Amino acid sequence: MTKSPQSRFGAATIWTVVSLFVAVAGFGALFKLYSASPTAITRAAASDIFVDATEASGVNFVHTNGMKGEYYFAEIIGSGVAVFDYDNDGRVDILVLNGAALGETRSSDTSSSCSARLFHNELTVGESGAPAVKFKDVTEKSGLCSSGYGMGVATGDYDNDGFLDVFITQFAGPNRLFRNQGDGTFKEVTAIAGVGGNGRWGTSASFFDYDRDGFLDLYVANYVDYSLADTRRCYNFTSARDYCAPVAFRPVPGILYHNLGNGTFEDVSINSGITKAFGNGLGTIAADVNGDGWPDLFVANDGNPNQLWINQKDGTFRNEALERGVAVNVDGAAEAGMGVDIADVYGTGNEDIFVTHLTREKATLYRNLGHGGQFEDASAVAGLYVATTPFTGFGTAFVDYDNDGWPDIVIANGAVHVIEDQVRAHDPFPLHQTKQLLHNLGDGKFADVSTKAGSAFSLSEVGRGLAVADLDNDGGMDFVVANNNGRLRIFLNKVGALRPWVGLRLLTGSRDAYGAKVEFRRHGGRTLWRRVHSDGSYLSASDPRLVIGLGEASEIEELVVHWVDGTEERFPPPALRTYTTVAQGSGILVAKP
Amino acid sequence: MRKTAAARAVLLRVAAVAVLALVAQGCDNQPDLLPVPTTDLSKVEPAVRNRIAAANAEFDTRTRSKTSSADLARAYGDLGMVYQAQDLTTPAEVAYINAGRLDSRDKRWPYLLAHLYADQGRVSEATRYFEMARHIDPTYVAAEIYLGQMYLQNGDLDKARSIFEGAKGDKEGKAAALAGLGKVALTAGHYQEAADWLEEALRISPSASRLRQPLATAYRGLGDAEKARANLAQFAIDGQEPSFPDPIVDAMSDKLVVSHVLLRRGQRFAKEGRFDLSEDAFRAAVASDPGNAEALANLGISLANLGRTEEAQKNLIESLHLDDNSAVAHFSLGVIYDRQGEDAAAIAQYRSAIERDPNNIQAAVYLADAIMRSRSSLDAVQWYRQALSKQPKSTRIALSLAFALIKAADHVEARKVLETALSQQPQSAEVINALARLLATAPAAEVRDGPRALTMAKSLFEKNSSLEIGQTYGMALAETGNFTKAAELQQDIISSYERSGLPVDKSFLVHNLTAYRQSQSVREGWSAQDLVFWPRSPAAALVRR
């Protein structure tokens, strides 16, 4: 990607911006209001917020969970999806993981083929200015061939070459790292890098630079001590056979890898202290929750107390989840943590934590009270009980779908225990539920707008992975859902572009500046805070670019970036309705006392 | 055959509903009734199938003749309870709706329907039906508590507060109502009020350790980090909330026959120490599934905890006949034998438990105890060592290992074990006393360290002048040449034992006194009869049969 100074800031301006679209021919008319453009993607009612663009996108991927009536626990857990721009062409691509045959049929499974599929975004813009999202399966050509039973995926540029690499966790197989070679191809480097794991069942993973040495480290959550050889049988409350609950198995600790900066990693799990507490790890996300400038790590555990690993700034972590109020809910109960995301829900500059859970447990919003990262369960006041208790939530993300400046929530739901009504209807996989869209009202409350969000949200499927990105570069955040034993779904946002927005890609060196925080000061509006990350959700990785909705206050005063190394830089207001690249070292350094 | 019978039952019920509908048409105020949907029971255990079939047959009998609306409501309600107890929610829901339509004065049907909806996460519907139940009977405190919780979850804090305020007047529901008020206040950010309510709830229900977490949050909000920490230290993730009576749900739960759910219920009660209730649940589980070895084993364990040794033994043996692989059953049977003084049988069972679960530390320790009592202490050493390797910070295991080594005359190793234990538990009086006594009395000169023994024993004795520690102090005094003081102290100890009537090997005490009077140190720290060489955990304490 080229970088060039934007002339309207004058030659003296030392920050660097570039429209991503200079690399994409024919995008001149892209930034028309989306609603003014006829969509060729799908039939959509006028009121639809999201449309299901799966069919039109050319992606026809159906996940297989390998089930054959044996109720293998792994069947209901996967899999994840990543949305990331692997070739830096300014268009976000999709990598979706797949399961494989389980049990006795495994020997004849697809172990030699590529179960995960990589789809290149071939986005075009028609004469009318309407974007048309099309994807092309480039798996074999790319060399990103991951066989086996895929679970989770993380994306991060571990070798700082400017191209996002891919880490995949697996059930019953080693985790895998694929290095992006920068020419549209990948090479597996698991053995060299030393990140294959310890034979445990890996789930979500996070790339983050915990020691601020400029190289992305890697945390891998592990789920439970389970293998296909485990023949225990579990039953539901009616006494019929059902999938086991995770509490039937022993939890196992996660793994922290320190990036040595030479293409290899060192397992520092024990020395860093992160093996001192563990549960059935499913969701992970890194963020500086106590505001000390060092990235911390949140792990959502399925049925055990969560962990909040506070960075001790010396290569070690301390689990402070209980004392900081995020281990358990307001009743002191551990919940079945699945997906997780972190964002500034209340507009205070403090980042809040959202975790999805089982039916009856509601999703939990831990409000950050400030005071160095103290939290309280704010789910009741936020209106999350009524909205979320009927569902088992997995993939989730804060996404400001209407660009009003307030992070909303999208959730992919899907049960883990058979649903009686669906059994009665002879459904072969009676776990499906609808997705949800929760609108942030800006007063600490969320409204369930799923029924108004379009037919996309009435699709009842077994949702698991979920990742967000602006797939058609129109400024509206889209999302992708990986369904268990179902089709990958692509949902495009119809309303985001109706409000002004700013797109940012933050770079430290030539890689995405994971962990950097953006402070967006506006005339006539509150300051907006956003953080660069690709982790969170469930088994999935999102695009690290930021789309910042400006709502009714689009006059930008200035942009301040808080980089992970502790420095702060000021940048002039970026252009509206386009993507701008902001590189560390090109702004005005903010002096600190 | 089964299908035919099931189809006939369905037809009968449909016909019954049709008849009822016709009757209803002919009567004033008879509501529309919904047909109770059938359920595929092919995959459930026979006990459930039989229970559902019996409930439907009973329903058919009760509704065959013309009955009053109230009787019909009860028939539907009872049918709904059987379905709900087995978690067959769809037919239960319809049955309750019909019951409620037929008799709107009976609080049970909306109340149970509310629970059914709450269990499905349907908060709005649950709230509505809890409200309805409370309206019918404002004195039913469980409905008030649940309703308050629903409003709290809805974020409707004023309504929740009002409901809990009303409920706290009920003596049996007071702790739960206060806990609810505390959580309402906490949610509103009124930390002092939250702390006050939660403290009061804990005063009434001190075992409700789950409340420690919200209470800690309240103290943290008040800036009292110390109280927050103290409460978190008492917080138990599997702890309890304050309980309150709920006879309606209890009556419904009594209709449960799903064996593994009963088993889990029993285990929950057992964990709470309610072995009377766990016995009932395990018995019901066994009744539903007589081949359920786990239920039998758990029943045996509950009975053992209730002191009914013979019954416990019978159930555990029966359980192991069904499934010999249960380490817990072998261990529990070992404890039963242990309690009866049958060391050889106990040893065999403990060994079986460890074979099946090498991580069963308790079995290893109990096995070592039994071996120590009956055979070579060297054999015991290896089991204590194994247990200590898995639980290196256990003072109990370290001490047992040290005494086994002392009994085996390996004082060098014993000292090493005690030194390690002391480094891990520097304040442990038991460890200090044992090490000091060993340092004062060990036959091997390289093990002995009289001055250090004296320092340790004197310091300990000044804090805790027990007869045991006094003996050690005397031994250390003698070892360092202060025989006069050692003899005076030993004489006092003997007199105190005589006054107290405590069991003791008096000859050992007298032997030591004589030695001190003859200006001699002693080279035996413990009498051969001392209980340290005859270890027995409280759980394996001998019982009279």
Tab-separated table of N, CA, C and O in Angstrom, chain B residues 348-381:
chain	number	residue	atom	x	y	z
B	348	ALA	N	-8.220	-52.763	51.247
B	348	ALA	CA	-8.524	-53.302	49.911
B	348	ALA	C	-9.364	-52.321	49.106
B	348	ALA	O	-9.132	-52.108	47.910
B	349	GLN	N	-10.343	-51.713	49.764
B	349	GLN	CA	-11.214	-50.767	49.051
B	349	GLN	C	-10.453	-49.488	48.671
B	349	GLN	O	-10.629	-48.958	47.590
B	350	TYR	N	-9.626	-49.004	49.587
B	350	TYR	CA	-8.857	-47.793	49.261
B	350	TYR	C	-7.935	-48.059	48.073
B	350	TYR	O	-7.782	-47.225	47.186
B	351	ARG	N	-7.315	-49.250	48.083
B	351	ARG	CA	-6.441	-49.593	46.945
B	351	ARG	C	-7.239	-49.603	45.643
B	351	ARG	O	-6.776	-49.104	44.612
B	352	SER	N	-8.431	-50.174	45.699
B	352	SER	CA	-9.275	-50.215	44.493
B	352	SER	C	-9.618	-48.800	44.030
B	352	SER	O	-9.642	-48.511	42.829
B	353	ALA	N	-9.897	-47.944	44.988
B	353	ALA	CA	-10.231	-46.544	44.633
B	353	ALA	C	-9.055	-45.883	43.926
B	353	ALA	O	-9.225	-45.203	42.901
B	354	ILE	N	-7.864	-46.098	44.458
B	354	ILE	CA	-6.673	-45.450	43.868
B	354	ILE	C	-6.352	-46.035	42.497
B	354	ILE	O	-5.954	-45.310	41.588
B	355	GLU	N	-6.575	-47.339	42.351
B	355	GLU	CA	-6.356	-47.957	41.029
B	355	GLU	C	-7.244	-47.296	39.985
B	355	GLU	O	-6.849	-47.081	38.849
B	356	ARG	N	-8.460	-46.963	40.383
B	356	ARG	CA	-9.407	-46.382	39.432
B	356	ARG	C	-9.246	-44.875	39.285
B	356	ARG	O	-9.622	-44.298	38.287
B	357	ASP	N	-8.717	-44.269	40.305
B	357	ASP	CA	-8.485	-42.824	40.238
B	357	ASP	C	-7.190	-42.489	40.981
B	357	ASP	O	-7.206	-42.212	42.184
B	358	PRO	N	-6.067	-42.521	40.255
B	358	PRO	CA	-4.774	-42.287	40.910
B	358	PRO	C	-4.675	-40.895	41.548
B	358	PRO	O	-3.779	-40.664	42.355
B	359	ASN	N	-5.561	-39.999	41.196
B	359	ASN	CA	-5.511	-38.649	41.783
B	359	ASN	C	-6.348	-38.526	43.050
B	359	ASN	O	-6.521	-37.420	43.568
B	360	ASN	N	-6.906	-39.634	43.512
B	360	ASN	CA	-7.731	-39.582	44.717
B	360	ASN	C	-6.811	-39.490	45.940
B	360	ASN	O	-6.417	-40.499	46.533
B	361	ILE	N	-6.479	-38.273	46.308
B	361	ILE	CA	-5.526	-38.036	47.397
B	361	ILE	C	-6.092	-38.534	48.719
B	361	ILE	O	-5.386	-39.116	49.548
B	362	GLN	N	-7.389	-38.303	48.898
B	362	GLN	CA	-8.021	-38.713	50.160
B	362	GLN	C	-7.890	-40.226	50.361
B	362	GLN	O	-7.567	-40.692	51.459
B	363	ALA	N	-8.085	-40.968	49.281
B	363	ALA	CA	-7.968	-42.422	49.389
B	363	ALA	C	-6.535	-42.815	49.741
B	363	ALA	O	-6.314	-43.730	50.553
B	364	ALA	N	-5.572	-42.123	49.159
B	364	ALA	CA	-4.162	-42.437	49.450
B	364	ALA	C	-3.845	-42.187	50.926
B	364	ALA	O	-3.159	-42.982	51.576
B	365	VAL	N	-4.361	-41.085	51.450
B	365	VAL	CA	-4.095	-40.751	52.857
B	365	VAL	C	-4.780	-41.750	53.785
B	365	VAL	O	-4.178	-42.245	54.746
B	366	TYR	N	-6.043	-42.055	53.481
B	366	TYR	CA	-6.772	-42.991	54.338
B	366	TYR	C	-6.123	-44.371	54.276
B	366	TYR	O	-6.071	-45.103	55.275
B	367	LEU	N	-5.650	-44.739	53.092
B	367	LEU	CA	-4.963	-46.020	52.937
B	367	LEU	C	-3.688	-46.030	53.797
B	367	LEU	O	-3.432	-46.997	54.531
B	368	ALA	N	-2.951	-44.938	53.693
B	368	ALA	CA	-1.718	-44.854	54.485
B	368	ALA	C	-2.036	-44.924	55.971
B	368	ALA	O	-1.339	-45.604	56.736
B	369	ASP	N	-3.086	-44.243	56.392
B	369	ASP	CA	-3.494	-44.281	57.808
B	369	ASP	C	-3.763	-45.718	58.246
B	369	ASP	O	-3.321	-46.171	59.313
B	370	ALA	N	-4.531	-46.401	57.392
B	370	ALA	CA	-4.908	-47.773	57.749
B	370	ALA	C	-3.681	-48.673	57.805
B	370	ALA	O	-3.558	-49.512	58.701
B	371	ILE	N	-2.779	-48.515	56.865
B	371	ILE	CA	-1.554	-49.323	56.858
B	371	ILE	C	-0.713	-48.997	58.094
B	371	ILE	O	-0.160	-49.878	58.750
B	372	MET	N	-0.640	-47.731	58.403
B	372	MET	CA	0.144	-47.283	59.563
B	372	MET	C	-0.381	-47.952	60.839
B	372	MET	O	0.385	-48.321	61.720
B	373	ARG	N	-1.684	-48.096	60.902
B	373	ARG	CA	-2.277	-48.685	62.106
B	373	ARG	C	-2.064	-50.192	62.158
B	373	ARG	O	-2.054	-50.777	63.222
B	374	SER	N	-1.963	-50.817	60.960
B	374	SER	CA	-1.993	-52.274	60.968
B	374	SER	C	-0.714	-52.938	60.522
B	374	SER	O	-0.517	-54.110	60.796
B	375	ARG	N	0.142	-52.208	59.817
B	375	ARG	CA	1.306	-52.890	59.283
B	375	ARG	C	2.546	-52.021	59.382
B	375	ARG	O	2.630	-51.123	60.198
B	376	SER	N	3.442	-52.269	58.459
B	376	SER	CA	4.706	-51.548	58.450
B	376	SER	C	4.503	-50.075	58.126
B	376	SER	O	3.808	-49.723	57.168
B	377	SER	N	5.141	-49.250	58.926
B	377	SER	CA	5.023	-47.823	58.650
B	377	SER	C	5.753	-47.453	57.365
B	377	SER	O	5.465	-46.438	56.747
B	378	LEU	N	6.691	-48.292	56.929
B	378	LEU	CA	7.383	-48.007	55.660
B	378	LEU	C	6.426	-48.053	54.481
B	378	LEU	O	6.540	-47.287	53.537
B	379	ASP	N	5.465	-48.988	54.532
B	379	ASP	CA	4.448	-49.033	53.473
B	379	ASP	C	3.607	-47.763	53.483
B	379	ASP	O	3.228	-47.231	52.442
B	380	ALA	N	3.319	-47.316	54.685
B	380	ALA	CA	2.522	-46.087	54.796
B	380	ALA	C	3.277	-44.900	54.213
B	380	ALA	O	2.683	-44.024	53.571
B	381	VAL	N	4.607	-44.914	54.431
B	381	VAL	CA	5.415	-43.776	53.953
B	381	VAL	C	5.207	-43.537	52.467
B	381	VAL	O	5.020	-42.405	52.025
